[in-house]
XYZ file of C-alpha atoms in Angstrom:
618
model
C 0.000 0.000 0.000
C 1.279 3.471 -0.812
C 2.226 5.536 2.207
C -0.009 8.580 2.442
C 1.385 10.918 5.047
C 3.563 13.927 5.536
C 6.647 13.439 7.641
C 8.986 16.142 8.892
C 11.781 16.423 11.416
C 11.684 19.385 13.760
C 14.828 20.264 15.674
C 13.538 20.722 19.204
C 15.810 20.244 22.205
C 14.575 17.820 24.880
C 15.924 17.332 28.393
C 17.900 14.152 28.983
C 15.147 12.686 31.131
C 12.174 11.919 28.931
C 9.646 12.208 31.726
C 10.658 15.846 32.227
C 9.648 16.879 28.694
C 7.976 20.265 28.860
C 7.271 22.573 25.986
C 6.939 26.124 27.179
C 5.208 27.816 24.277
C 1.523 28.489 24.704
C -0.931 29.241 21.925
C -2.177 32.784 21.530
C -5.853 32.275 22.309
C -6.611 35.875 21.333
C -5.879 35.090 17.695
C -7.861 31.869 17.371
C -10.278 31.862 14.430
C -13.940 31.861 15.225
C -14.761 29.158 12.688
C -15.873 25.712 13.824
C -13.360 22.895 13.565
C -13.831 19.436 12.063
C -15.109 16.646 14.266
C -12.844 13.854 13.041
C -12.277 10.936 15.389
C -9.781 8.979 13.283
C -6.074 9.590 13.722
C -4.566 6.579 11.960
C -6.604 3.782 10.380
C -4.234 2.324 7.732
C -3.450 5.865 6.567
C -2.965 9.256 8.113
C -6.299 11.012 8.647
C -6.885 14.340 6.843
C -4.270 16.966 7.671
C -2.234 14.726 9.993
C 1.533 15.083 10.002
C 4.361 13.665 12.105
C 7.246 15.737 13.500
C 10.120 14.047 15.313
C 11.763 15.564 18.338
C 15.094 17.008 17.245
C 17.073 15.160 19.907
C 15.394 11.831 19.140
C 16.480 9.360 16.504
C 14.709 11.182 13.687
C 14.569 8.148 11.386
C 12.883 5.937 14.008
C 9.329 6.358 12.660
C 7.759 4.816 9.577
C 4.471 3.331 8.391
C 4.663 -0.473 8.312
C 2.698 -2.209 5.539
C 3.576 -5.690 6.757
C 2.599 -5.683 10.448
C -0.824 -4.377 11.493
C -3.804 -5.124 13.719
C -6.542 -6.624 11.530
C -5.647 -4.087 8.849
C -3.004 -3.366 6.222
C -0.720 -0.820 7.925
C 0.443 0.423 11.307
C 2.659 3.080 12.867
C 6.104 1.627 13.596
C 8.797 3.042 15.855
C 12.234 1.485 15.622
C 13.298 2.348 19.158
C 17.123 2.609 19.045
C 19.803 1.546 21.456
C 20.048 4.201 24.139
C 23.720 4.658 23.189
C 22.896 5.311 19.512
C 24.891 8.425 18.446
C 21.978 9.469 16.220
C 19.656 9.669 19.218
C 18.956 7.265 22.053
C 15.160 7.412 21.950
C 12.232 7.573 19.547
C 9.645 10.263 19.797
C 7.602 12.980 18.195
C 4.154 14.483 17.760
C 1.260 13.759 15.396
C -0.596 17.015 14.790
C -3.230 18.582 12.574
C -2.958 22.198 11.565
C -5.828 24.326 12.839
C -7.076 21.665 15.234
C -10.149 19.468 15.604
C -13.274 19.613 17.717
C -13.025 16.681 20.138
C -15.854 17.699 22.472
C -17.875 14.588 21.608
C -15.206 12.168 22.827
C -13.965 10.923 26.184
C -11.029 8.682 25.267
C -8.194 8.092 22.810
C -7.879 4.405 21.963
C -5.275 2.418 20.051
C -3.789 -1.036 19.720
C -0.107 -1.707 20.331
C 2.433 -4.515 20.389
C 6.225 -4.731 20.544
C 9.001 -7.081 19.513
C 9.683 -7.615 23.228
C 8.002 -6.697 26.475
C 8.510 -3.004 27.245
C 7.068 -0.029 29.125
C 6.347 3.050 27.000
C 7.861 6.000 28.886
C 5.250 8.599 27.879
C 2.383 8.480 25.406
C -0.572 10.818 25.135
C -2.185 13.631 23.189
C -2.615 17.404 23.436
C 1.027 18.264 22.674
C 2.210 20.327 19.704
C 5.265 22.447 19.109
C 3.011 25.477 19.539
C 1.624 24.593 22.951
C 0.296 22.042 25.404
C -2.739 23.629 27.024
C -4.611 20.311 27.257
C -1.710 17.886 27.292
C -2.638 14.447 28.676
C -0.109 11.683 29.312
C -0.037 8.058 30.363
C 3.204 6.883 31.898
C 4.739 3.432 31.750
C 2.128 1.608 29.655
C 3.129 -2.055 29.511
C 3.298 -3.421 25.977
C 3.795 -7.091 25.120
C 4.382 -9.092 21.952
C 0.659 -9.572 21.273
C -1.733 -6.867 20.138
C -3.656 -5.232 22.994
C -6.027 -2.292 23.155
C -5.081 0.744 25.231
C -7.037 3.745 26.487
C -5.999 7.289 27.355
C -9.108 8.989 28.805
C -9.843 12.643 28.107
C -10.238 14.428 31.475
C -12.774 16.961 30.190
C -13.646 16.651 26.508
C -15.952 19.673 26.640
C -12.863 21.893 26.581
C -11.311 20.404 23.438
C -13.007 22.663 20.907
C -9.782 23.137 18.942
C -7.070 20.588 19.666
C -4.162 20.053 17.317
C -2.225 17.399 19.241
C -3.575 14.006 18.163
C -0.875 11.693 19.544
C 2.654 11.911 20.874
C 5.194 9.672 22.515
C 8.739 9.592 23.823
C 10.247 6.157 24.360
C 13.670 4.771 25.235
C 14.311 1.069 25.627
C 14.056 -0.164 29.203
C 17.214 -2.266 29.000
C 19.009 -0.007 26.548
C 18.719 -2.373 23.572
C 16.728 -1.599 20.435
C 13.286 -2.989 19.662
C 10.249 -2.295 17.480
C 6.957 -0.811 18.651
C 3.785 -0.906 16.526
C 0.680 1.230 17.102
C -2.529 0.882 15.104
C -6.217 1.811 14.953
C -5.638 5.183 16.647
C -8.856 7.124 17.122
C -10.899 9.155 19.573
C -14.078 7.555 20.876
C -16.968 8.048 23.290
C -17.317 5.021 25.567
C -19.780 4.795 28.442
C -17.460 2.192 30.003
C -14.820 4.861 30.795
C -15.638 5.733 34.414
C -13.844 8.437 36.389
C -12.788 7.141 39.803
C -10.879 10.092 41.254
C -9.147 13.332 40.348
C -6.603 15.558 42.046
C -4.560 18.709 41.748
C -1.313 19.358 43.623
C -0.911 15.570 43.903
C -3.985 15.532 46.149
C -2.300 17.616 48.849
C -3.676 20.618 50.719
C -0.796 23.051 50.326
C -0.136 26.414 51.986
C 1.900 29.272 50.480
C 2.598 32.796 51.793
C 0.419 35.738 50.837
C 3.228 37.753 49.258
C 1.526 40.213 46.902
C 2.688 39.794 43.309
C 3.715 36.163 43.649
C 2.389 33.680 41.096
C 1.962 29.938 41.451
C 1.085 27.428 38.737
C -1.211 24.595 39.745
C 0.664 21.347 39.126
C 0.410 17.674 40.008
C -2.968 17.205 38.301
C -4.115 13.661 37.567
C -7.268 11.663 36.953
C -7.852 7.949 37.516
C -10.356 5.941 35.487
C -11.897 2.495 35.500
C -11.388 1.165 31.973
C -13.541 -1.208 29.904
C -11.055 -3.996 30.673
C -11.593 -3.497 34.428
C -8.173 -1.984 35.038
C -7.516 1.380 36.659
C -5.636 3.867 34.488
C -4.216 7.153 35.767
C -3.333 9.964 33.400
C -1.336 13.087 34.022
C -3.667 15.939 33.106
C -2.994 19.548 32.186
C -4.341 21.959 34.830
C -6.463 23.713 32.175
C -8.898 20.772 32.203
C -10.067 21.802 35.678
C -12.310 24.666 36.771
C -11.011 26.767 39.644
C -12.542 28.898 42.381
C -10.853 31.372 44.713
C -12.641 31.907 48.005
C -11.485 35.540 48.018
C -10.444 37.146 44.738
C -9.248 40.277 46.529
C -6.463 38.108 47.923
C -5.799 35.588 45.132
C -7.058 35.049 41.606
C -6.740 31.961 39.429
C -7.126 31.840 35.653
C -8.397 29.054 33.399
C -4.904 27.559 33.032
C -4.434 27.227 36.795
C -2.124 30.225 37.245
C -2.638 31.693 40.730
C -1.743 35.350 41.374
C -1.546 36.811 44.879
C -3.143 40.268 44.786
C -3.694 41.042 48.484
C -2.840 40.029 52.016
C -5.062 37.646 53.942
C -6.362 34.113 53.523
C -7.835 32.590 50.369
C -8.447 29.013 49.273
C -8.050 27.764 45.701
C -10.117 24.662 44.955
C -10.976 22.879 41.727
C -13.671 20.792 40.101
C -13.561 18.457 37.121
C -16.787 18.049 35.226
C -18.625 19.615 38.163
C -17.197 17.221 40.777
C -14.806 18.397 43.477
C -11.257 17.059 43.249
C -8.656 16.320 45.902
C -6.047 18.937 46.727
C -6.284 22.633 47.492
C -4.075 25.673 47.798
C -4.280 27.970 50.801
C -2.908 31.475 50.277
C -1.764 32.968 53.583
C -2.829 31.769 57.011
C -5.313 32.507 59.699
C -3.625 34.017 62.775
C -1.739 31.369 64.719
C -2.092 30.949 68.474
C 0.693 32.848 70.293
C 3.942 30.916 70.430
C 5.154 29.973 73.906
C 7.924 31.786 75.730
C 11.014 29.699 75.123
C 13.059 28.662 78.148
C 16.281 27.130 76.823
C 18.201 27.617 80.085
C 18.846 23.868 80.345
C 19.371 23.208 76.632
C 22.387 21.128 75.620
C 23.043 23.036 72.373
C 22.111 26.231 70.586
C 19.246 24.894 68.521
C 15.639 25.757 67.745
C 13.682 26.920 69.618
C 15.990 29.661 70.944
C 15.113 31.836 73.930
C 18.582 33.205 74.861
C 17.975 32.200 78.504
C 20.991 29.890 78.987
C 23.998 31.135 80.947
C 26.120 28.129 79.967
C 25.628 28.027 76.186
C 27.618 30.298 73.902
C 25.235 32.054 71.511
C 27.257 32.834 68.393
C 25.772 36.258 67.631
C 27.353 38.823 65.336
C 26.217 42.258 64.221
C 27.448 43.405 60.809
C 27.490 46.413 58.468
C 27.023 48.823 61.366
C 24.638 46.874 63.597
C 25.723 46.678 67.241
C 24.190 43.499 68.681
C 24.372 41.617 71.977
C 22.287 39.612 74.461
C 20.983 41.799 77.294
C 18.454 41.752 80.114
C 14.941 42.243 78.737
C 14.307 46.013 78.986
C 10.528 45.552 78.812
C 9.457 42.221 80.395
C 5.756 42.815 79.794
C 2.961 41.597 77.546
C 3.733 38.496 75.517
C 7.428 38.428 76.487
C 8.152 38.448 80.235
C 11.373 36.407 79.801
C 14.753 37.488 81.200
C 17.087 37.815 78.221
C 16.726 39.086 74.650
C 18.866 40.202 71.715
C 19.452 43.935 71.364
C 20.500 45.380 67.997
C 21.176 49.032 67.227
C 21.417 50.281 63.657
C 24.087 52.911 64.273
C 23.910 56.278 62.548
C 24.863 55.899 58.895
C 24.950 52.117 58.980
C 23.998 50.211 55.824
C 20.305 49.559 55.287
C 21.206 45.858 55.335
C 22.931 46.069 58.710
C 21.754 43.074 60.710
C 22.450 40.351 63.233
C 23.315 36.735 62.569
C 22.991 33.776 64.906
C 24.874 30.568 64.110
C 23.054 27.502 65.377
C 24.802 24.332 66.508
C 21.977 22.145 65.161
C 20.181 22.770 61.817
C 16.536 23.817 61.975
C 14.074 20.919 61.742
C 11.402 21.841 59.197
C 9.907 18.340 59.005
C 6.598 19.294 60.635
C 6.331 22.991 59.813
C 8.014 25.682 57.719
C 6.519 28.563 59.702
C 9.027 30.587 61.740
C 7.868 32.935 64.506
C 9.831 35.558 66.409
C 8.938 38.124 69.067
C 10.157 41.651 68.307
C 10.170 45.076 69.989
C 10.505 48.153 67.759
C 10.314 51.912 68.331
C 8.716 52.181 64.882
C 5.572 50.673 63.407
C 5.122 49.551 59.821
C 8.786 48.914 59.089
C 9.963 45.739 57.331
C 11.819 43.110 59.312
C 13.695 40.664 57.098
C 14.311 37.176 58.443
C 16.830 35.194 56.393
C 17.927 31.574 56.766
C 21.052 30.041 55.287
C 23.712 27.393 55.698
C 26.887 28.617 57.397
C 29.214 26.818 54.976
C 27.355 27.778 51.785
C 26.479 31.337 52.785
C 24.324 33.647 50.695
C 23.838 31.184 47.837
C 21.691 29.087 50.175
C 19.685 31.990 51.597
C 15.914 32.228 51.728
C 14.183 35.217 53.300
C 10.823 36.823 54.057
C 9.959 40.416 54.969
C 7.207 41.086 57.525
C 6.209 44.536 58.791
C 5.931 45.516 62.433
C 2.556 46.850 63.562
C 3.281 48.190 67.071
C 5.631 50.623 68.755
C 7.502 50.150 72.036
C 5.886 46.828 72.886
C 6.450 43.171 72.140
C 4.658 41.576 69.213
C 5.045 38.276 67.389
C 5.933 38.239 63.698
C 5.125 35.168 61.584
C 7.412 34.243 58.671
C 5.770 31.593 56.490
C 8.553 29.810 54.575
C 6.188 27.128 53.276
C 7.361 26.102 49.817
C 10.687 27.961 50.041
C 12.659 25.522 52.175
C 15.107 23.315 50.259
C 15.168 19.924 51.960
C 18.742 19.345 50.773
C 20.078 22.369 52.699
C 20.805 22.360 56.431
C 19.678 25.805 57.568
C 21.865 26.565 60.601
C 22.096 30.363 60.476
C 19.379 32.919 61.296
C 19.841 36.539 60.157
C 17.590 39.389 61.299
C 17.456 42.807 59.595
C 15.325 45.596 61.074
C 14.007 48.416 58.853
C 15.212 46.676 55.702
C 14.526 49.534 53.286
C 16.965 49.863 50.368
C 19.270 52.882 50.598
C 17.859 53.999 53.973
C 20.818 54.294 56.394
C 20.585 53.510 60.089
C 19.512 56.320 62.423
C 20.624 54.941 65.779
C 17.357 53.148 66.593
C 17.518 50.129 68.888
C 15.409 47.009 68.360
C 15.003 43.768 70.311
C 14.029 40.219 69.409
C 13.515 36.933 71.243
C 11.908 33.466 71.167
C 12.831 32.021 67.767
C 10.332 29.225 67.217
C 8.995 26.868 64.548
C 5.203 26.854 64.791
C 4.048 23.538 66.148
C 7.417 22.527 67.606
C 7.995 21.938 71.310
C 9.651 24.670 73.370
C 12.613 23.539 75.450
C 11.408 22.533 78.927
C 7.848 23.258 77.919
C 8.194 27.040 77.888
C 5.117 28.933 78.962
C 2.108 27.909 76.959
C 0.195 31.026 77.725
C -2.067 29.970 80.644
C -4.067 32.734 82.191
C -6.858 32.332 79.678
C -4.739 31.593 76.579
C -5.033 28.461 74.467
C -2.154 26.168 75.342
C -2.451 24.462 71.941
C -1.029 25.506 68.598
C -3.003 25.182 65.369
C -6.165 24.293 67.258
C -8.296 25.348 64.296
C -6.162 23.357 61.813
C -5.722 26.436 59.637
C -1.940 26.450 60.085
C -1.239 23.458 57.860
C 0.433 20.231 58.959
C 1.824 21.591 62.232
C 1.672 20.837 65.950
C -0.504 17.713 65.825
C 0.590 14.113 65.370
C -0.899 10.627 65.219
C -2.208 8.357 62.474
C -5.528 10.243 62.453
C -3.844 13.589 61.674
C -5.387 14.487 58.305
C -6.261 18.110 57.587
C -8.945 18.821 54.987
C -10.368 22.161 53.918
C -13.839 22.953 52.628
C -15.457 26.316 51.982
C -12.566 28.238 53.510
C -12.482 26.219 56.756
C -9.932 23.565 57.665
C -10.525 20.686 60.079
C -9.174 17.249 60.941
C -10.894 14.362 59.145
C -10.536 10.642 59.901
C -12.449 7.690 58.479
C -11.932 4.513 60.505
C -12.516 1.410 58.384
C -11.794 -1.324 60.947
C -12.677 -1.205 64.656
C -10.065 -2.148 67.234
C -8.608 -0.656 70.386
C -9.515 3.021 70.967
C -5.849 4.076 70.855
C -5.273 2.328 67.495
C -6.428 5.530 65.784
C -5.235 8.679 67.522
C -4.828 12.443 67.179
C -2.622 14.188 69.771
C -0.643 17.337 70.563
C 2.133 17.689 73.116
C 1.415 20.131 75.943
C 2.817 20.496 79.455
C 0.328 19.458 82.159
C 0.793 20.353 85.829
C -0.560 17.834 88.319
C -3.412 19.179 90.420
C -4.112 22.091 88.076
C -7.537 22.559 86.455
C -7.917 22.661 82.664
C -10.858 23.418 80.373
C -10.823 21.291 77.230
C -13.064 22.474 74.369
C -13.528 21.217 70.815
C -16.061 20.844 68.014
C -16.765 17.395 66.577
C -19.188 15.460 64.383
C -19.506 12.383 62.220
C -21.210 12.050 58.817
C -24.721 10.946 57.811
C -23.415 7.588 56.653
C -22.041 6.850 60.119
C -24.948 8.381 62.002
C -23.578 8.227 65.543
C -20.390 6.927 67.099
C -18.176 7.567 70.136
C -14.608 8.694 70.691
C -12.434 9.199 73.772
C -11.118 12.731 74.379
C -9.067 14.312 77.129
C -5.561 14.882 78.483
C -2.913 12.310 79.305
C 0.752 11.374 79.536
C 2.633 10.843 76.282
C 4.754 8.102 77.828
C 4.289 5.105 80.093
C 2.198 4.563 82.132
C -0.017 6.751 79.865
C -2.179 8.017 82.719
C -5.091 10.016 81.321
C -8.162 12.012 82.322
C -10.745 11.470 79.590
C -14.401 11.465 78.619
C -16.381 9.224 76.257
C -17.932 11.577 73.689
C -20.922 10.667 71.502
C -20.861 12.246 68.045
C -23.746 12.798 65.655
C -23.860 14.177 62.123
C -24.531 17.624 63.629
C -21.398 19.551 64.550
C -21.419 20.128 68.321
C -19.201 21.969 70.779
C -17.960 19.848 73.685
C -16.428 21.305 76.844
C -14.927 19.383 79.759
C -13.029 20.444 82.860
C -10.257 18.171 84.140
C -8.197 18.406 87.308
C -4.969 16.735 86.221
C -4.210 13.494 88.059
C -0.698 13.508 86.587
C 1.880 16.060 85.565
C 4.732 16.110 83.060
C 6.128 18.256 80.272
C 5.685 15.265 77.952
C 1.890 15.258 78.214
C -0.735 15.741 75.539
C -4.316 16.341 74.576
C -5.697 13.239 72.912
C -8.509 11.921 70.755
C -8.726 8.109 70.588
C -11.160 6.996 67.915
C -10.233 3.443 66.916
C -12.920 1.543 68.841
C -15.658 2.106 66.240
C -15.806 2.510 62.484
C -16.915 5.681 60.722
C -16.012 9.317 60.180
C -14.702 11.683 62.874
C -14.424 15.431 62.192
C -12.637 17.599 64.789
C -12.134 21.374 64.774
C -11.388 24.389 67.010
C -9.613 22.576 69.826
C -8.456 24.514 72.879
C -6.968 23.717 76.271
C -7.000 26.502 78.857
C -5.426 26.359 82.296
C -7.992 27.706 84.748
């Protein structure tokens, strides 16, 4: 049979790792023609469908593709890729795109189907559709499809066909041999279809995670990690990597953050906003929180008995050597707290004076003996005292050996004069897990080109939100909540246990657990460390409910030791599908810094929702 197709080679540089293939160009939607586009389902059925052409990736083996008139699935021709040896000097992989100029209307379809076989068992690295050299707005990929020596049908579902009014990318692949040795791959009967046996099982953005980023005005963030899982006609589950443009997005507060149709989030104001998504009208897993609700006050840090200079730091030790250094005209030292009132009644603090004429970047560094542990939280808090309100305080973190090349920083403005306040520096998303951050640098009035004027500032209590202060600190008794992140708005901080699972809905975050198998109550637990003093009275308050499917169930809630013999003062709490507020008063029958509030919920099956937890020492 005569080959009827157009075949070109396009020189287009690809990264060495095929799975990282990203084409940055985006189509100019403003110039799209208003005409309707052909509804053609066929891509390759013995011959190229109308307008179809193949372009090889420039770094691939550009001669790897051909039409085979000898091997086909119940037909007379197939697409053949001669996948080269990975060491082939002409290109170690086969790959390219099948496109149609102008695009097609694929809104009537929900899947791309094809048959494939290979000369040996292999896994196709990436195969999908929605990719052209002009853009990839609706790119959809399947990774690692297993292909054997017999013909088999494959499916790549379309996440939201209603959006494919003009799609030019009909098929694409990038494949290198698993063992490095060459083989042949055949693909046939390629077409779009509408099958009622393609059933969506789940969908997610941000890899299904509820992420938190700072509310720094002007920042942008692209939604990533989007995927959809389907139940296929053959009974198998198939996950596809989906372009974020398939989803529909909502911002809970557009005066704080906006999100466009491609999933690009722009921070436009300070405050808290939630970005959520739907696919075909159904909510998907994963959300993005911009900014945070105010955190509970951090405790006063007492590190007087600490063995090393490590977080949290309260400057209270008389035996440790705090490696503090002022630079560029900042005179810094540890002194007696000149104003032991309000939120900071502790004894010792850092004093730093920006001497007259000092550089605007004059500051104070503290070298830690132990790197900061960001495993549970990336939110840094610090108490400051300033004679000026509304001035920027820059907090920078870096590695002592690497220096400035490892630095991350955040600027937060003061809001008070001549009194202690707590500043919150949300480093979520900025921390590099490969870097050991063991230096803290503080700059007051960090305004470019503004020299120092002799003003003196103070700071104290360096703390990672949700971590444990040395020796328990002072949790804030006297009417204050002893717990951090009691409303679960602060992300994955403070709490622990196998039931710790924050979910957000309608701008509110809460802890959600679904117990599938009943066992011992303590088999499923949510806890937070807090110092308990024996004989003292505590008021424990929280909101809780179950779901309509569960109806009613019980949990155990209270306070207890976090170590043997696990003495506890608790109540059995009955939950219904109506959210209720529960309040209990306990006189502690035990006392230890390593104590906790606890929720044991493993004795019965069903959903448990917990929110707005507080513990107040009476």
